[in-house]
PDB file of C-alpha atoms in Angstrom:
ATOM      1  CA  GLU A 829      -9.511 -99.388   1.641  1.00  0.00           C
ATOM      2  CA  VAL A 830     -11.114 -95.985   1.356  1.00  0.00           C
ATOM      3  CA  GLN A 831     -13.545 -95.685  -2.037  1.00  0.00           C
ATOM      4  CA  LEU A 832     -15.654 -94.377  -3.246  1.00  0.00           C
ATOM      5  CA  VAL A 833     -18.385 -95.577  -6.771  1.00  0.00           C
ATOM      6  CA  GLU A 834     -20.550 -93.493  -8.853  1.00  0.00           C
ATOM      7  CA  SER A 835     -22.680 -94.658 -10.941  1.00  0.00           C
ATOM      8  CA  GLY A 836     -26.197 -93.941 -12.517  1.00  0.00           C
ATOM      9  CA  GLY A 837     -24.976 -91.851 -15.010  1.00  0.00           C
ATOM     10  CA  GLY A 838     -26.226 -91.976 -18.908  1.00  0.00           C
ATOM     11  CA  LEU A 839     -27.435 -90.082 -21.831  1.00  0.00           C
ATOM     12  CA  VAL A 840     -31.135 -88.178 -20.935  1.00  0.00           C
ATOM     13  CA  GLN A 841     -33.033 -85.626 -23.282  1.00  0.00           C
ATOM     14  CA  PRO A 842     -33.710 -82.361 -22.107  1.00  0.00           C
ATOM     15  CA  GLY A 843     -36.096 -82.040 -19.811  1.00  0.00           C
ATOM     16  CA  GLY A 844     -35.819 -85.700 -18.232  1.00  0.00           C
ATOM     17  CA  SER A 845     -34.504 -86.555 -15.125  1.00  0.00           C
ATOM     18  CA  LEU A 846     -31.657 -89.691 -13.746  1.00  0.00           C
ATOM     19  CA  ARG A 847     -31.171 -90.476 -10.106  1.00  0.00           C
ATOM     20  CA  LEU A 848     -26.294 -90.734  -9.359  1.00  0.00           C
ATOM     21  CA  SER A 849     -25.611 -92.721  -7.014  1.00  0.00           C
ATOM     22  CA  CYS A 850     -22.343 -93.080  -5.295  1.00  0.00           C
ATOM     23  CA  ALA A 851     -21.375 -96.029  -2.356  1.00  0.00           C
ATOM     24  CA  ALA A 852     -19.330 -95.403   0.060  1.00  0.00           C
ATOM     25  CA  SER A 853     -17.054 -97.983   1.589  1.00  0.00           C
ATOM     26  CA  GLY A 854     -14.153 -98.070   4.093  1.00  0.00           C
ATOM     27  CA  PHE A 855     -14.506 -95.263   6.348  1.00  0.00           C
ATOM     28  CA  THR A 856     -17.516 -94.293   8.505  1.00  0.00           C
ATOM     29  CA  PHE A 857     -19.936 -92.920   5.884  1.00  0.00           C
ATOM     30  CA  SER A 858     -22.197 -91.268   8.318  1.00  0.00           C
ATOM     31  CA  SER A 859     -19.884 -89.392  10.111  1.00  0.00           C
ATOM     32  CA  TYR A 860     -18.983 -87.077   7.361  1.00  0.00           C
ATOM     33  CA  TRP A 861     -20.482 -84.259   4.823  1.00  0.00           C
ATOM     34  CA  MET A 862     -20.773 -85.082   1.020  1.00  0.00           C
ATOM     35  CA  HIS A 863     -20.247 -83.332  -1.974  1.00  0.00           C
ATOM     36  CA  TRP A 864     -21.385 -83.957  -5.889  1.00  0.00           C
ATOM     37  CA  VAL A 865     -18.609 -81.394  -7.957  1.00  0.00           C
ATOM     38  CA  ARG A 866     -18.762 -81.670 -11.923  1.00  0.00           C
ATOM     39  CA  GLN A 867     -16.914 -81.522 -14.425  1.00  0.00           C
ATOM     40  CA  ALA A 868     -18.118 -80.165 -18.176  1.00  0.00           C
ATOM     41  CA  PRO A 869     -16.097 -81.802 -21.219  1.00  0.00           C
ATOM     42  CA  GLY A 870     -12.689 -79.802 -21.287  1.00  0.00           C
ATOM     43  CA  LYS A 871     -13.830 -77.172 -18.337  1.00  0.00           C
ATOM     44  CA  GLY A 872     -12.621 -76.185 -14.952  1.00  0.00           C
ATOM     45  CA  LEU A 873     -14.473 -78.065 -11.803  1.00  0.00           C
ATOM     46  CA  VAL A 874     -17.597 -76.597  -9.900  1.00  0.00           C
ATOM     47  CA  TRP A 875     -19.257 -77.407  -7.177  1.00  0.00           C
ATOM     48  CA  VAL A 876     -22.956 -78.726  -7.557  1.00  0.00           C
ATOM     49  CA  SER A 877     -24.060 -79.949  -3.615  1.00  0.00           C
ATOM     50  CA  ARG A 878     -23.189 -81.041  -0.393  1.00  0.00           C
ATOM     51  CA  ILE A 879     -25.088 -82.436   2.538  1.00  0.00           C
ATOM     52  CA  ASN A 880     -24.393 -83.244   6.562  1.00  0.00           C
ATOM     53  CA  GLY A 881     -23.829 -86.952   7.942  1.00  0.00           C
ATOM     54  CA  ASP A 882     -27.275 -87.152   9.447  1.00  0.00           C
ATOM     55  CA  GLY A 883     -28.888 -85.479   6.167  1.00  0.00           C
ATOM     56  CA  SER A 884     -30.102 -82.700   7.499  1.00  0.00           C
ATOM     57  CA  SER A 885     -28.667 -79.901   5.634  1.00  0.00           C
ATOM     58  CA  PRO A 886     -28.557 -79.835   2.088  1.00  0.00           C
ATOM     59  CA  SER A 887     -27.028 -77.444   0.145  1.00  0.00           C
ATOM     60  CA  HIS A 888     -27.047 -76.822  -3.842  1.00  0.00           C
ATOM     61  CA  ALA A 889     -25.391 -74.463  -6.115  1.00  0.00           C
ATOM     62  CA  ASP A 890     -28.102 -71.554  -7.744  1.00  0.00           C
ATOM     63  CA  SER A 891     -27.119 -73.704 -11.299  1.00  0.00           C
ATOM     64  CA  VAL A 892     -29.324 -76.505  -9.794  1.00  0.00           C
ATOM     65  CA  LYS A 893     -31.461 -75.268  -7.035  1.00  0.00           C
ATOM     66  CA  GLY A 894     -35.478 -76.383  -7.616  1.00  0.00           C
ATOM     67  CA  ARG A 895     -34.103 -79.283  -9.606  1.00  0.00           C
ATOM     68  CA  PHE A 896     -31.427 -81.465  -8.179  1.00  0.00           C
ATOM     69  CA  THR A 897     -31.982 -82.438  -4.608  1.00  0.00           C
ATOM     70  CA  ILE A 898     -28.765 -84.468  -2.770  1.00  0.00           C
ATOM     71  CA  SER A 899     -29.796 -87.297  -0.319  1.00  0.00           C
ATOM     72  CA  ARG A 900     -28.320 -90.310   1.458  1.00  0.00           C
ATOM     73  CA  ASP A 901     -28.824 -93.499   2.854  1.00  0.00           C
ATOM     74  CA  ASN A 902     -26.372 -93.925   6.136  1.00  0.00           C
ATOM     75  CA  ALA A 903     -27.576 -97.761   6.597  1.00  0.00           C
ATOM     76  CA  LYS A 904     -26.306 -98.344   2.592  1.00  0.00           C
ATOM     77  CA  ASN A 905     -23.821 -96.154   2.663  1.00  0.00           C
ATOM     78  CA  THR A 906     -24.904 -94.055  -0.424  1.00  0.00           C
ATOM     79  CA  LEU A 907     -25.027 -90.485  -1.657  1.00  0.00           C
ATOM     80  CA  TYR A 908     -27.750 -89.900  -4.456  1.00  0.00           C
ATOM     81  CA  LEU A 909     -28.488 -86.777  -6.548  1.00  0.00           C
ATOM     82  CA  GLN A 910     -31.535 -86.754  -7.929  1.00  0.00           C
ATOM     83  CA  MET A 911     -31.436 -84.787 -11.263  1.00  0.00           C
ATOM     84  CA  ASN A 912     -34.746 -83.637 -13.110  1.00  0.00           C
ATOM     85  CA  SER A 913     -35.514 -80.947 -15.406  1.00  0.00           C
ATOM     86  CA  LEU A 914     -31.814 -81.638 -17.344  1.00  0.00           C
ATOM     87  CA  ARG A 915     -30.604 -79.461 -19.546  1.00  0.00           C
ATOM     88  CA  ALA A 916     -27.924 -79.360 -22.122  1.00  0.00           C
ATOM     89  CA  GLU A 917     -26.036 -77.207 -19.860  1.00  0.00           C
ATOM     90  CA  ASP A 918     -25.927 -80.171 -16.940  1.00  0.00           C
ATOM     91  CA  THR A 919     -23.458 -82.377 -19.697  1.00  0.00           C
ATOM     92  CA  ALA A 920     -20.879 -83.212 -17.328  1.00  0.00           C
ATOM     93  CA  LEU A 921     -18.548 -85.399 -15.440  1.00  0.00           C
ATOM     94  CA  TYR A 922     -20.126 -85.551 -11.923  1.00  0.00           C
ATOM     95  CA  TYR A 923     -17.829 -86.393  -9.137  1.00  0.00           C
ATOM     96  CA  CYS A 924     -18.875 -87.156  -5.146  1.00  0.00           C
ATOM     97  CA  ALA A 925     -16.296 -86.249  -3.055  1.00  0.00           C
ATOM     98  CA  SER A 926     -16.471 -86.181   0.694  1.00  0.00           C
ATOM     99  CA  GLY A 927     -14.991 -83.579   3.389  1.00  0.00           C
ATOM    100  CA  LYS A 928     -11.713 -84.222   4.748  1.00  0.00           C
ATOM    101  CA  GLN A 929     -12.744 -83.942   8.019  1.00  0.00           C
ATOM    102  CA  GLU A 930     -16.438 -83.458  10.135  1.00  0.00           C
ATOM    103  CA  LEU A 931     -16.544 -80.009  10.187  1.00  0.00           C
ATOM    104  CA  ASP A 932     -15.969 -80.164   6.314  1.00  0.00           C
ATOM    105  CA  LEU A 933     -13.340 -76.886   6.224  1.00  0.00           C
ATOM    106  CA  TYR A 934     -10.316 -78.125   4.710  1.00  0.00           C
ATOM    107  CA  GLY A 935     -11.505 -79.315   1.189  1.00  0.00           C
ATOM    108  CA  MET A 936     -12.458 -83.010  -0.308  1.00  0.00           C
ATOM    109  CA  ASP A 937     -10.051 -85.813   0.435  1.00  0.00           C
ATOM    110  CA  VAL A 938     -11.642 -88.770  -1.143  1.00  0.00           C
ATOM    111  CA  TRP A 939     -13.151 -88.838  -4.188  1.00  0.00           C
ATOM    112  CA  GLY A 940     -14.856 -90.938  -6.995  1.00  0.00           C
ATOM    113  CA  GLN A 941     -14.065 -91.923 -10.744  1.00  0.00           C
ATOM    114  CA  GLY A 942     -16.867 -89.804 -11.834  1.00  0.00           C
ATOM    115  CA  THR A 943     -19.584 -91.089 -14.434  1.00  0.00           C
ATOM    116  CA  THR A 944     -20.674 -88.997 -16.962  1.00  0.00           C
ATOM    117  CA  VAL A 945     -24.070 -87.173 -18.263  1.00  0.00           C
ATOM    118  CA  THR A 946     -25.254 -86.248 -21.434  1.00  0.00           C
ATOM    119  CA  VAL A 947     -28.137 -83.953 -21.804  1.00  0.00           C
ATOM    120  CA  SER A 948     -29.019 -83.903 -25.542  1.00  0.00           C
ATOM    121  CA  SER A 949     -31.702 -85.177 -27.973  1.00  0.00           C
TER     122      SER A 949
ATOM    123  CA  ASP B 756     -20.398 -65.923  -4.218  1.00  0.00           C
ATOM    124  CA  ILE B 757     -16.566 -65.484  -3.688  1.00  0.00           C
ATOM    125  CA  GLN B 758     -14.710 -66.143  -7.155  1.00  0.00           C
ATOM    126  CA  MET B 759     -11.654 -67.290  -7.249  1.00  0.00           C
ATOM    127  CA  THR B 760      -9.011 -66.226  -9.852  1.00  0.00           C
ATOM    128  CA  GLN B 761      -5.775 -68.097 -10.462  1.00  0.00           C
ATOM    129  CA  SER B 762      -2.822 -67.284 -12.527  1.00  0.00           C
ATOM    130  CA  PRO B 763      -1.392 -67.932 -15.169  1.00  0.00           C
ATOM    131  CA  SER B 764      -3.946 -69.983 -16.664  1.00  0.00           C
ATOM    132  CA  SER B 765      -1.175 -72.023 -18.179  1.00  0.00           C
ATOM    133  CA  LEU B 766       2.345 -72.318 -18.501  1.00  0.00           C
ATOM    134  CA  SER B 767       5.317 -74.473 -19.648  1.00  0.00           C
ATOM    135  CA  ALA B 768       8.359 -75.691 -17.357  1.00  0.00           C
ATOM    136  CA  SER B 769      10.944 -78.012 -17.248  1.00  0.00           C
ATOM    137  CA  VAL B 770      11.849 -80.800 -14.764  1.00  0.00           C
ATOM    138  CA  GLY B 771      13.324 -79.776 -11.929  1.00  0.00           C
ATOM    139  CA  ASP B 772      11.851 -76.037 -12.304  1.00  0.00           C
ATOM    140  CA  ARG B 773      10.772 -74.141  -9.725  1.00  0.00           C
ATOM    141  CA  VAL B 774       6.755 -73.577 -10.329  1.00  0.00           C
ATOM    142  CA  THR B 775       4.614 -71.056  -8.400  1.00  0.00           C
ATOM    143  CA  ILE B 776       1.069 -70.461  -8.838  1.00  0.00           C
ATOM    144  CA  THR B 777      -0.742 -67.971  -7.908  1.00  0.00           C
ATOM    145  CA  CYS B 778      -4.914 -67.753  -6.254  1.00  0.00           C
ATOM    146  CA  ARG B 779      -6.660 -64.678  -5.219  1.00  0.00           C
ATOM    147  CA  ALA B 780     -10.326 -64.760  -3.564  1.00  0.00           C
ATOM    148  CA  SER B 781     -12.902 -61.855  -4.402  1.00  0.00           C
ATOM    149  CA  GLN B 782     -12.942 -61.704  -0.342  1.00  0.00           C
ATOM    150  CA  SER B 783     -10.880 -62.301   2.444  1.00  0.00           C
ATOM    151  CA  ILE B 784     -11.233 -66.534   3.044  1.00  0.00           C
ATOM    152  CA  SER B 785      -8.887 -66.613   6.240  1.00  0.00           C
ATOM    153  CA  SER B 786      -7.130 -69.485   5.364  1.00  0.00           C
ATOM    154  CA  TYR B 787      -9.818 -72.420   4.030  1.00  0.00           C
ATOM    155  CA  LEU B 788      -7.648 -72.348   0.459  1.00  0.00           C
ATOM    156  CA  ASN B 789      -7.037 -75.829  -0.610  1.00  0.00           C
ATOM    157  CA  TRP B 790      -5.382 -77.352  -3.660  1.00  0.00           C
ATOM    158  CA  TYR B 791      -5.888 -79.812  -5.910  1.00  0.00           C
ATOM    159  CA  GLN B 792      -3.963 -81.218  -8.643  1.00  0.00           C
ATOM    160  CA  GLN B 793      -5.970 -83.232 -11.596  1.00  0.00           C
ATOM    161  CA  LYS B 794      -4.462 -85.308 -14.171  1.00  0.00           C
ATOM    162  CA  PRO B 795      -6.168 -86.070 -17.672  1.00  0.00           C
ATOM    163  CA  GLY B 796      -8.964 -88.408 -17.215  1.00  0.00           C
ATOM    164  CA  LYS B 797      -8.127 -88.678 -13.171  1.00  0.00           C
ATOM    165  CA  ALA B 798     -10.347 -87.430 -10.084  1.00  0.00           C
ATOM    166  CA  PRO B 799      -8.967 -84.075  -8.947  1.00  0.00           C
ATOM    167  CA  LYS B 800      -6.909 -85.347  -5.448  1.00  0.00           C
ATOM    168  CA  LEU B 801      -6.221 -82.954  -2.553  1.00  0.00           C
ATOM    169  CA  LEU B 802      -2.763 -81.665  -2.684  1.00  0.00           C
ATOM    170  CA  ILE B 803      -2.860 -79.304   0.251  1.00  0.00           C
ATOM    171  CA  TYR B 804      -5.219 -77.522   2.432  1.00  0.00           C
ATOM    172  CA  ALA B 805      -5.876 -74.832   5.063  1.00  0.00           C
ATOM    173  CA  ALA B 806      -3.887 -73.364   2.751  1.00  0.00           C
ATOM    174  CA  SER B 807      -0.743 -74.520   4.193  1.00  0.00           C
ATOM    175  CA  SER B 808      -1.449 -78.078   5.120  1.00  0.00           C
ATOM    176  CA  LEU B 809       0.284 -80.909   3.176  1.00  0.00           C
ATOM    177  CA  GLN B 810      -1.756 -83.675   2.693  1.00  0.00           C
ATOM    178  CA  SER B 811      -1.378 -87.134   3.976  1.00  0.00           C
ATOM    179  CA  GLY B 812       1.012 -88.896   0.862  1.00  0.00           C
ATOM    180  CA  VAL B 813       1.859 -85.949  -0.802  1.00  0.00           C
ATOM    181  CA  PRO B 814       5.111 -85.394  -1.530  1.00  0.00           C
ATOM    182  CA  SER B 815       7.014 -82.738   0.384  1.00  0.00           C
ATOM    183  CA  ARG B 816       8.410 -80.741  -2.966  1.00  0.00           C
ATOM    184  CA  PHE B 817       4.097 -79.364  -2.994  1.00  0.00           C
ATOM    185  CA  SER B 818       3.471 -75.974  -0.471  1.00  0.00           C
ATOM    186  CA  GLY B 819       1.820 -73.723   0.288  1.00  0.00           C
ATOM    187  CA  SER B 820       1.248 -70.245   1.667  1.00  0.00           C
ATOM    188  CA  GLY B 821      -0.983 -67.198   1.877  1.00  0.00           C
ATOM    189  CA  SER B 822      -4.216 -66.164   4.077  1.00  0.00           C
ATOM    190  CA  GLY B 823      -6.987 -63.746   3.279  1.00  0.00           C
ATOM    191  CA  THR B 824      -7.511 -62.750  -0.131  1.00  0.00           C
ATOM    192  CA  ASP B 825      -4.087 -64.478  -1.905  1.00  0.00           C
ATOM    193  CA  PHE B 826      -2.199 -67.688  -1.953  1.00  0.00           C
ATOM    194  CA  THR B 827       0.270 -69.847  -3.724  1.00  0.00           C
ATOM    195  CA  LEU B 828       1.056 -73.370  -4.589  1.00  0.00           C
ATOM    196  CA  THR B 829       4.346 -74.035  -4.961  1.00  0.00           C
ATOM    197  CA  ILE B 830       6.375 -77.092  -6.755  1.00  0.00           C
ATOM    198  CA  SER B 831       9.572 -76.799  -5.752  1.00  0.00           C
ATOM    199  CA  SER B 832      11.681 -78.865  -8.481  1.00  0.00           C
ATOM    200  CA  LEU B 833       9.582 -80.175 -11.062  1.00  0.00           C
ATOM    201  CA  GLN B 834       9.396 -83.629 -11.102  1.00  0.00           C
ATOM    202  CA  PRO B 835       7.928 -85.444 -14.668  1.00  0.00           C
ATOM    203  CA  GLU B 836       4.388 -86.675 -12.821  1.00  0.00           C
ATOM    204  CA  ASP B 837       3.520 -83.109 -11.877  1.00  0.00           C
ATOM    205  CA  PHE B 838       2.392 -81.939 -14.757  1.00  0.00           C
ATOM    206  CA  ALA B 839      -1.252 -81.884 -14.961  1.00  0.00           C
ATOM    207  CA  THR B 840      -3.802 -79.525 -13.751  1.00  0.00           C
ATOM    208  CA  TYR B 841      -3.863 -77.447 -10.588  1.00  0.00           C
ATOM    209  CA  TYR B 842      -7.187 -75.953  -9.078  1.00  0.00           C
ATOM    210  CA  CYS B 843      -7.532 -73.963  -5.719  1.00  0.00           C
ATOM    211  CA  GLN B 844     -10.988 -74.248  -3.922  1.00  0.00           C
ATOM    212  CA  GLN B 845     -12.668 -72.253  -0.935  1.00  0.00           C
ATOM    213  CA  SER B 846     -13.799 -73.683   1.968  1.00  0.00           C
ATOM    214  CA  TYR B 847     -15.386 -70.520   3.595  1.00  0.00           C
ATOM    215  CA  SER B 848     -18.464 -70.213   2.549  1.00  0.00           C
ATOM    216  CA  LEU B 849     -21.567 -71.910   0.119  1.00  0.00           C
ATOM    217  CA  PRO B 850     -21.458 -72.367  -2.839  1.00  0.00           C
ATOM    218  CA  ARG B 851     -17.743 -73.434  -2.645  1.00  0.00           C
ATOM    219  CA  THR B 852     -16.126 -72.219  -5.334  1.00  0.00           C
ATOM    220  CA  PHE B 853     -12.977 -73.270  -8.042  1.00  0.00           C
ATOM    221  CA  GLY B 854     -10.559 -71.235  -9.448  1.00  0.00           C
ATOM    222  CA  GLN B 855     -10.622 -71.974 -13.115  1.00  0.00           C
ATOM    223  CA  GLY B 856      -7.527 -73.952 -13.459  1.00  0.00           C
ATOM    224  CA  THR B 857      -3.378 -73.576 -13.839  1.00  0.00           C
ATOM    225  CA  LYS B 858      -2.332 -76.108 -16.534  1.00  0.00           C
ATOM    226  CA  VAL B 859       1.795 -77.455 -16.302  1.00  0.00           C
ATOM    227  CA  GLU B 860       3.061 -78.667 -19.021  1.00  0.00           C
ATOM    228  CA  VAL B 861       6.286 -79.801 -20.463  1.00  0.00           C
ATOM    229  CA  LYS B 862       7.977 -77.000 -21.849  1.00  0.00           C
TER     230      LYS B 862
END
């Protein structure tokens, strides 16, 4: 079964750090672009970051650039999001998702269940 | 950044109704437009990719059309399980951007 399982969310103070993980199974993880997408409570979907199959081409939204870092360990079939200098506005449910095809032009077809990040003092 | 604008933001409909949701891009995105369905407490689900291609396992009552800047998601006969929020998303360029969502509610 194709599956993505996120972990690592929690409550953190403003200025703090968290590392999210996304464990993949059931598909050839190293062949696919991977994304992080977040959703603040009661709000819409917002793209955060993506990374290519071998990890050589990460990209981030301007709102997190310089604070968040996406990475992957293909030997462990795991995607990461290192989140530093967290702000209240980073509070959200964070999803990992895989690009539908290897060119990452056709949406995200596999999603995890999400992990919640709450930034509050 | 490419802005995606959906309309309406919400709609009320009955089972059996034909429902149409539109999505407009702030610049041409060719056919790199995808549609997702999200139910409360659940992850988004890919319905349509490349503007008009039906994702595997998605019922044929869902269809998509359009190219350039204007796109449409149509549900031909609304079913009880279709009450949800729908998002469009462009995969033409970075940053990937989503529409604000359209909530389909029971009339």
